[in-house]
PDB file of N, CA and C in Angstrom:
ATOM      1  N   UNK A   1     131.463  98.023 114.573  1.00 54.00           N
ATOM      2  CA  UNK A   1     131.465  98.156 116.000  1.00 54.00           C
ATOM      3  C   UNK A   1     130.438  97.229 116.645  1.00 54.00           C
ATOM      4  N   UNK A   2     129.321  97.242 116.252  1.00 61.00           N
ATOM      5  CA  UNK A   2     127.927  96.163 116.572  1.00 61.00           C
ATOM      6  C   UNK A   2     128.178  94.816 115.781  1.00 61.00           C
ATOM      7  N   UNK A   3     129.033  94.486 115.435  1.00 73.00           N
ATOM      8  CA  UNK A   3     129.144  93.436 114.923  1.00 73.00           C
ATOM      9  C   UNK A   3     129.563  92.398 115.646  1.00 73.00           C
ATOM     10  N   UNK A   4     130.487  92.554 116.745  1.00 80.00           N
ATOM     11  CA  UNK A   4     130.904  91.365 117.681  1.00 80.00           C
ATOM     12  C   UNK A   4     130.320  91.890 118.993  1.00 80.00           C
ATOM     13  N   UNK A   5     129.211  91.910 119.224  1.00 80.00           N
ATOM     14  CA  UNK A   5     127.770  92.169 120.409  1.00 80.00           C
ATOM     15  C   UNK A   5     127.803  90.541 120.485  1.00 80.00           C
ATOM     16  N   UNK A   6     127.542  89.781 120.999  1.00 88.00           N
ATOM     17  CA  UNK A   6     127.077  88.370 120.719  1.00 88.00           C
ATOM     18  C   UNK A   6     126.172  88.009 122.240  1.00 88.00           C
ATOM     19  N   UNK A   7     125.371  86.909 122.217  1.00 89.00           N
ATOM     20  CA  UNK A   7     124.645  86.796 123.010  1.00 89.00           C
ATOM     21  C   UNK A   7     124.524  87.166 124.123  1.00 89.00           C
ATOM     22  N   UNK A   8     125.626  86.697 125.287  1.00 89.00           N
ATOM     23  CA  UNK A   8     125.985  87.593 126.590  1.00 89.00           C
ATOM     24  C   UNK A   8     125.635  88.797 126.646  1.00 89.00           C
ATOM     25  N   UNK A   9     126.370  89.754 125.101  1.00 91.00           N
ATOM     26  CA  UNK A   9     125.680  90.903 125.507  1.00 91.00           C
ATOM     27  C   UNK A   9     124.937  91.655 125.157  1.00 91.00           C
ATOM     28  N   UNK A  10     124.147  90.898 124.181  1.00 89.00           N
ATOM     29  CA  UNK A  10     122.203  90.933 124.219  1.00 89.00           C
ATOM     30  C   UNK A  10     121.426  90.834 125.627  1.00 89.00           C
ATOM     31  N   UNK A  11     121.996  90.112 126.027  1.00 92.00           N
ATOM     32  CA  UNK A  11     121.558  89.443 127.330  1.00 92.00           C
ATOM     33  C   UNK A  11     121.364  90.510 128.259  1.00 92.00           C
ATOM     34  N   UNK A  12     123.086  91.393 128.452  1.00 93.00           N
ATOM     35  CA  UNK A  12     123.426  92.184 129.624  1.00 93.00           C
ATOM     36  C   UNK A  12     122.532  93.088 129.178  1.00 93.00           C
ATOM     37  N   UNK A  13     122.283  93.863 127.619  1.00 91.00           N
ATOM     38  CA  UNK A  13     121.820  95.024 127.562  1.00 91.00           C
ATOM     39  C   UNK A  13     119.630  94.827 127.726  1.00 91.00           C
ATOM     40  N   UNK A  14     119.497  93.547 127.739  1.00 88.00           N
ATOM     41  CA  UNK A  14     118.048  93.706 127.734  1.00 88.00           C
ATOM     42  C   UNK A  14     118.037  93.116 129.199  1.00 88.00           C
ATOM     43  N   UNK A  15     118.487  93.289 130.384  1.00 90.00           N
ATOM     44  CA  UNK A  15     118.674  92.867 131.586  1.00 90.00           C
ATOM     45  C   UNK A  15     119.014  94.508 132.389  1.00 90.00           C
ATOM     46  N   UNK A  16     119.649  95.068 131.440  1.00 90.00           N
ATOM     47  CA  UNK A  16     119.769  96.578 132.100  1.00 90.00           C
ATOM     48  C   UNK A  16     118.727  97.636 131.792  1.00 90.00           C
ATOM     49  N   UNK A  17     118.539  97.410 130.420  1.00 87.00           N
ATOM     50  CA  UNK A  17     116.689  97.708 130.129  1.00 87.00           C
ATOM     51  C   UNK A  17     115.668  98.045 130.571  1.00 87.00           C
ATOM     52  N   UNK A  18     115.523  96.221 131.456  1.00 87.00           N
ATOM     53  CA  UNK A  18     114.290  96.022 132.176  1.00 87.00           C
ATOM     54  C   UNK A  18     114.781  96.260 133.557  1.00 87.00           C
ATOM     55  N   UNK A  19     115.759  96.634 133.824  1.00 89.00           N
ATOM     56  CA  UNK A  19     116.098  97.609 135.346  1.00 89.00           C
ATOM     57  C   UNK A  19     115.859  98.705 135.492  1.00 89.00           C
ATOM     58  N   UNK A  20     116.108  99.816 134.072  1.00 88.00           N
ATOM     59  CA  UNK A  20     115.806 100.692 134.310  1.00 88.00           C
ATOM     60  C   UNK A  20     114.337 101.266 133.871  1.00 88.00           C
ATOM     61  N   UNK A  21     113.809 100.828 133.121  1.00 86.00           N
ATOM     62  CA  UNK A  21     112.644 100.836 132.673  1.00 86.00           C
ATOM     63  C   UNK A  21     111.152 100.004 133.497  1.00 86.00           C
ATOM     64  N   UNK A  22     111.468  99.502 133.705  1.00 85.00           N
ATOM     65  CA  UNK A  22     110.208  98.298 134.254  1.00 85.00           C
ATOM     66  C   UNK A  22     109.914  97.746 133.209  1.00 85.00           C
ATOM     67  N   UNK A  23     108.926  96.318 133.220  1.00 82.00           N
ATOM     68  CA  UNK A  23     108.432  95.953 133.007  1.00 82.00           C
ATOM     69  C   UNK A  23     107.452  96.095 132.044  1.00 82.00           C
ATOM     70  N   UNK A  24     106.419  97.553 132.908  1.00 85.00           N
ATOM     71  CA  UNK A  24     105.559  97.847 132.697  1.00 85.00           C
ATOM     72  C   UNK A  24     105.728  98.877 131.273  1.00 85.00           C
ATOM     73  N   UNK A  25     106.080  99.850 131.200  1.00 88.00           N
ATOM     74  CA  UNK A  25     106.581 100.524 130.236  1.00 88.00           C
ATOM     75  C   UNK A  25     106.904  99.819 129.190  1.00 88.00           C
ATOM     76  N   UNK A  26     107.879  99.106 129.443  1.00 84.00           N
ATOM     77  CA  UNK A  26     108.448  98.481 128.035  1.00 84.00           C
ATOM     78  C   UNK A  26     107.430  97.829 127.858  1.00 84.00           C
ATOM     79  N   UNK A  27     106.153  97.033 128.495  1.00 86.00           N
ATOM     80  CA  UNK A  27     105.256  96.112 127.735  1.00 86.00           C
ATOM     81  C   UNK A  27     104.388  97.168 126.755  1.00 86.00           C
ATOM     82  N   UNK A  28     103.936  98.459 127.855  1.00 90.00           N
ATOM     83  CA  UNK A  28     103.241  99.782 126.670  1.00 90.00           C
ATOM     84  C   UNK A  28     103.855 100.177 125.234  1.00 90.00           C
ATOM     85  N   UNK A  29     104.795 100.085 125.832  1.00 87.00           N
ATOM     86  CA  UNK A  29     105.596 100.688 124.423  1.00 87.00           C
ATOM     87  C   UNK A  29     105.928  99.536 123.685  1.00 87.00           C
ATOM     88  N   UNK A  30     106.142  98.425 123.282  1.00 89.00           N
ATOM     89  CA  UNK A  30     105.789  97.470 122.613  1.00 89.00           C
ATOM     90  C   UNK A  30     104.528  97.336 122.014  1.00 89.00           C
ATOM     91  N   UNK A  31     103.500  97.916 122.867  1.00 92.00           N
ATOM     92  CA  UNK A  31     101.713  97.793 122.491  1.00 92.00           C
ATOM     93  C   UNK A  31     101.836  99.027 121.187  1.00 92.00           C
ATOM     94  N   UNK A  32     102.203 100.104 121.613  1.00 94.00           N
ATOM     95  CA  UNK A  32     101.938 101.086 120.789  1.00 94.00           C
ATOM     96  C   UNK A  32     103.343 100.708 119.097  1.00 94.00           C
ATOM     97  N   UNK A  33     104.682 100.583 119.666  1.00 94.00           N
ATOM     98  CA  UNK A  33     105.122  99.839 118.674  1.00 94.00           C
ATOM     99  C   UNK A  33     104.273  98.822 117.804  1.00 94.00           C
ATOM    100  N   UNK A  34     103.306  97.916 118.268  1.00 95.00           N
ATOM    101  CA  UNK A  34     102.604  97.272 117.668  1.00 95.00           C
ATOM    102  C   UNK A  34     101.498  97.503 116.904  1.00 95.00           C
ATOM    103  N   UNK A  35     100.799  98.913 117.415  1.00 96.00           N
ATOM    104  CA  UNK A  35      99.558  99.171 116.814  1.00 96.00           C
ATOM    105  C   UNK A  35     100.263 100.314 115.721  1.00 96.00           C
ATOM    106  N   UNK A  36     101.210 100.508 115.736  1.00 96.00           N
ATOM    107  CA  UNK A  36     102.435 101.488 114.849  1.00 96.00           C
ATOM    108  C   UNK A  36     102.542 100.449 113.356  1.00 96.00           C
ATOM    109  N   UNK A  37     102.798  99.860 113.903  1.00 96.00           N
ATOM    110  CA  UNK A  37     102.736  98.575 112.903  1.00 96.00           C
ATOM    111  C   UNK A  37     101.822  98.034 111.921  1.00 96.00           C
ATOM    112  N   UNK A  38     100.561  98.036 112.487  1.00 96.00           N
ATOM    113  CA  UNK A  38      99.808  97.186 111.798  1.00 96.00           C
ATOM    114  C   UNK A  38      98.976  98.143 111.214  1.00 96.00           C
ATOM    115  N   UNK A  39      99.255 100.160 111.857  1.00 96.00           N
ATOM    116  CA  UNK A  39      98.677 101.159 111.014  1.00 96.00           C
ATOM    117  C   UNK A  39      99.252 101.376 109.690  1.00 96.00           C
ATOM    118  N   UNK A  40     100.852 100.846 109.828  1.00 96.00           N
ATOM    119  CA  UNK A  40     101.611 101.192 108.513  1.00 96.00           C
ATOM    120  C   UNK A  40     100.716 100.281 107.562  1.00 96.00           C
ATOM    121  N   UNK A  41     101.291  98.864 107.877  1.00 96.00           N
ATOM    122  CA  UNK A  41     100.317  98.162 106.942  1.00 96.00           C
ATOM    123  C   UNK A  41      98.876  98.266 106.605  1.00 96.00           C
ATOM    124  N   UNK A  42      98.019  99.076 106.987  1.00 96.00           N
ATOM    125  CA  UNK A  42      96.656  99.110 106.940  1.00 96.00           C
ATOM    126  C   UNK A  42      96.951 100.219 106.198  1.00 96.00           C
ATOM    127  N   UNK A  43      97.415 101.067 106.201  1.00 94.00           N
ATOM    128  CA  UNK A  43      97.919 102.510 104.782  1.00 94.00           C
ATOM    129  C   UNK A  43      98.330 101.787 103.752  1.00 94.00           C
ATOM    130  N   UNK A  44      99.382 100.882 103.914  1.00 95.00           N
ATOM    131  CA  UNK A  44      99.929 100.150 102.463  1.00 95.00           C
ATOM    132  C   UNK A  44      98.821  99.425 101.808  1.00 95.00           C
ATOM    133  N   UNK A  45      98.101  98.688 102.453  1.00 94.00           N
ATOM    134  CA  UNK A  45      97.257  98.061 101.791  1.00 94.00           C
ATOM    135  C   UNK A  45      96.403  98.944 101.436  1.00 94.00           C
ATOM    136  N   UNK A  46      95.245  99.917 101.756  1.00 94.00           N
ATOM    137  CA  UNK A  46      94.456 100.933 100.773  1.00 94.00           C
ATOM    138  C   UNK A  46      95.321 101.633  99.948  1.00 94.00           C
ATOM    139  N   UNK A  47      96.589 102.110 100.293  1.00 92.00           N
ATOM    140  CA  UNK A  47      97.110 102.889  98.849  1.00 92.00           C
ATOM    141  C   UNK A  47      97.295 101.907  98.018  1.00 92.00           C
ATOM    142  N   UNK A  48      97.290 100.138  98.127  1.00 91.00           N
ATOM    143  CA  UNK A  48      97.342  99.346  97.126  1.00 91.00           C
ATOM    144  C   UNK A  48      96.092  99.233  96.503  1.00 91.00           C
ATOM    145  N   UNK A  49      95.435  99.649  96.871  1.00 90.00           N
ATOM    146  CA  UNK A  49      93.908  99.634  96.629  1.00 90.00           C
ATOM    147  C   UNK A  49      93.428 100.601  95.631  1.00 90.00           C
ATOM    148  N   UNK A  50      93.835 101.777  96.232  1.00 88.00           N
ATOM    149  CA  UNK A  50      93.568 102.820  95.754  1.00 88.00           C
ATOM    150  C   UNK A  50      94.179 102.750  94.002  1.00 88.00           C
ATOM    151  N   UNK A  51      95.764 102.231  94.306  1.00 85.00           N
ATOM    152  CA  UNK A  51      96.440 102.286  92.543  1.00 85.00           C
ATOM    153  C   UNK A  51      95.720 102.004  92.132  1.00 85.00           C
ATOM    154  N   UNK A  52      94.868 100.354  92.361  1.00 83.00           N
ATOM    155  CA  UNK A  52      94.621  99.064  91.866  1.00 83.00           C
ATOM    156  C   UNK A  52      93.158  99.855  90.800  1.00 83.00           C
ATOM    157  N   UNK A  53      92.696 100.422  91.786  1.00 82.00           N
ATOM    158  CA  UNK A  53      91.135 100.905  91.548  1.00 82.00           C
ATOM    159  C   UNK A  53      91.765 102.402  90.122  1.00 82.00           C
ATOM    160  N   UNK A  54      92.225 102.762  90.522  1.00 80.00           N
ATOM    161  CA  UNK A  54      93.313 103.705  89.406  1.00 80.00           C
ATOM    162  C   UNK A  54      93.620 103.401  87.989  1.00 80.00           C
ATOM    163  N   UNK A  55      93.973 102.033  88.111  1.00 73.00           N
ATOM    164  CA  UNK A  55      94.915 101.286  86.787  1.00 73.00           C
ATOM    165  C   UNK A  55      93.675 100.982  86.074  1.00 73.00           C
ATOM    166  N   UNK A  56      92.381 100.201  87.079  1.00 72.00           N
ATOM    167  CA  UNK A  56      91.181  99.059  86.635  1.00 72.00           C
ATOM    168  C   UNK A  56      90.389 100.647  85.922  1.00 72.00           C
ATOM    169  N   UNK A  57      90.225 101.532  86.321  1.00 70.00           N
ATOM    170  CA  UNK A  57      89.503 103.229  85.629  1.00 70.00           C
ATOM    171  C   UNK A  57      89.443 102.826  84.163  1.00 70.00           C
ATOM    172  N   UNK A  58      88.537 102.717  83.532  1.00 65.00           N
ATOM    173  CA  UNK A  58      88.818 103.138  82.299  1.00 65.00           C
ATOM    174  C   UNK A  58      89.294 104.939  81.938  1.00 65.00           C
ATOM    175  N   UNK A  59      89.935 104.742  80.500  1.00 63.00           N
ATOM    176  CA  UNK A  59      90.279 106.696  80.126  1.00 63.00           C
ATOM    177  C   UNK A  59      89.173 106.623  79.076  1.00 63.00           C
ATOM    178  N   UNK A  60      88.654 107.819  79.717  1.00 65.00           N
ATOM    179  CA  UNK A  60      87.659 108.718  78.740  1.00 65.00           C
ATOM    180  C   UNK A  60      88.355 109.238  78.016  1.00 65.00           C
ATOM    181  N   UNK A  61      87.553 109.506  76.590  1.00 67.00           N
ATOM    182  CA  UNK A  61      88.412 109.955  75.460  1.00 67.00           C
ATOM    183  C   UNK A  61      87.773 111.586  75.535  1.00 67.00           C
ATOM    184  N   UNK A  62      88.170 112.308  76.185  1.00 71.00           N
ATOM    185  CA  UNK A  62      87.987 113.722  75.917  1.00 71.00           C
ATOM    186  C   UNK A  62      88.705 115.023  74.783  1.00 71.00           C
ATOM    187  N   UNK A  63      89.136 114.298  73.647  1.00 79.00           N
ATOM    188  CA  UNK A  63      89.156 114.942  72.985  1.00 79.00           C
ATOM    189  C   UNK A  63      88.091 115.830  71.893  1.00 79.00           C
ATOM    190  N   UNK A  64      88.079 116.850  71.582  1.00 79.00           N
ATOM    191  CA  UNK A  64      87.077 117.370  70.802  1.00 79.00           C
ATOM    192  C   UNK A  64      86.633 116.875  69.698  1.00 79.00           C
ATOM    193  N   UNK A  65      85.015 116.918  69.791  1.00 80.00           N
ATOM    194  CA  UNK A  65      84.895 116.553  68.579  1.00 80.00           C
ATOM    195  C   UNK A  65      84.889 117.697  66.810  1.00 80.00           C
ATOM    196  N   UNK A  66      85.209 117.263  65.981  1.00 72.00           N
ATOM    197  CA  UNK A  66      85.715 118.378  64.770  1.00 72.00           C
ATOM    198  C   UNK A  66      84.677 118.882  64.193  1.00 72.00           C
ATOM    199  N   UNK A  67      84.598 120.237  64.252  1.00 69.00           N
ATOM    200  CA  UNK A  67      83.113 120.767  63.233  1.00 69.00           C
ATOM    201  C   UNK A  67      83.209 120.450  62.015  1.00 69.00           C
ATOM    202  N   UNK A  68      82.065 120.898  61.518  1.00 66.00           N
ATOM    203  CA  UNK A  68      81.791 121.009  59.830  1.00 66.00           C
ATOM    204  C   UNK A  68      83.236 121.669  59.283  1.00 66.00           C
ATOM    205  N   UNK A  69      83.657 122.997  59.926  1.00 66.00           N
ATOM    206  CA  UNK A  69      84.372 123.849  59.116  1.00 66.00           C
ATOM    207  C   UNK A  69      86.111 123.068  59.312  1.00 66.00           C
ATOM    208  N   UNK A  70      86.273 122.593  60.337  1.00 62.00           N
ATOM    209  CA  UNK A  70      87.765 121.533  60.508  1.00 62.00           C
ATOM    210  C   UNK A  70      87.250 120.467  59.423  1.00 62.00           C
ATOM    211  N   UNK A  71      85.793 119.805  59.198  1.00 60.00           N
ATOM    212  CA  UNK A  71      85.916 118.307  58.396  1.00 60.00           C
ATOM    213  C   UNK A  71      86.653 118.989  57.145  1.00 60.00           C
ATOM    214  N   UNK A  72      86.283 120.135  56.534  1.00 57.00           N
ATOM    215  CA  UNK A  72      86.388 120.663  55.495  1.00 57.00           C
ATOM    216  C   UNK A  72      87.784 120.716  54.861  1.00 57.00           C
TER     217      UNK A  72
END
């Protein structure tokens, strides 16, 4: 159905948009779309961080050590 939209009526629908909306609004909401944005990526990058720091961990060997009566 959205497939034969073509320029004209890109055109008409961001021309009816900014009629009914203003200007002003749509520039806010673009701002907050934007700071939406660059919060996602600022999460992706520390949880990349976070793995990274995860993987680099060495493993402690917490297994027990064996008494006299197990060496036996």
């Amino acid at each position: 159905m959205l497939n034969n939209i073509g320029l004209p009526g890109l055109l008409l629908i961001t021309v009816v948009v900014l009629v009914l909306f203003g200007r002003g609004k749509i520039a806010g909401l673009m701002g907050e779309v934007g700071k939406g944005i660059s919060s996602f990526k600022k999460g992706v990058s520390e949880g990349t961080k976070e793995i990274e720091a995860e993987a680099d961990a060495v493993a402690k060997d917490v297994t027990p050590e064996a008494t006299e009566k197990e060496k036996s």
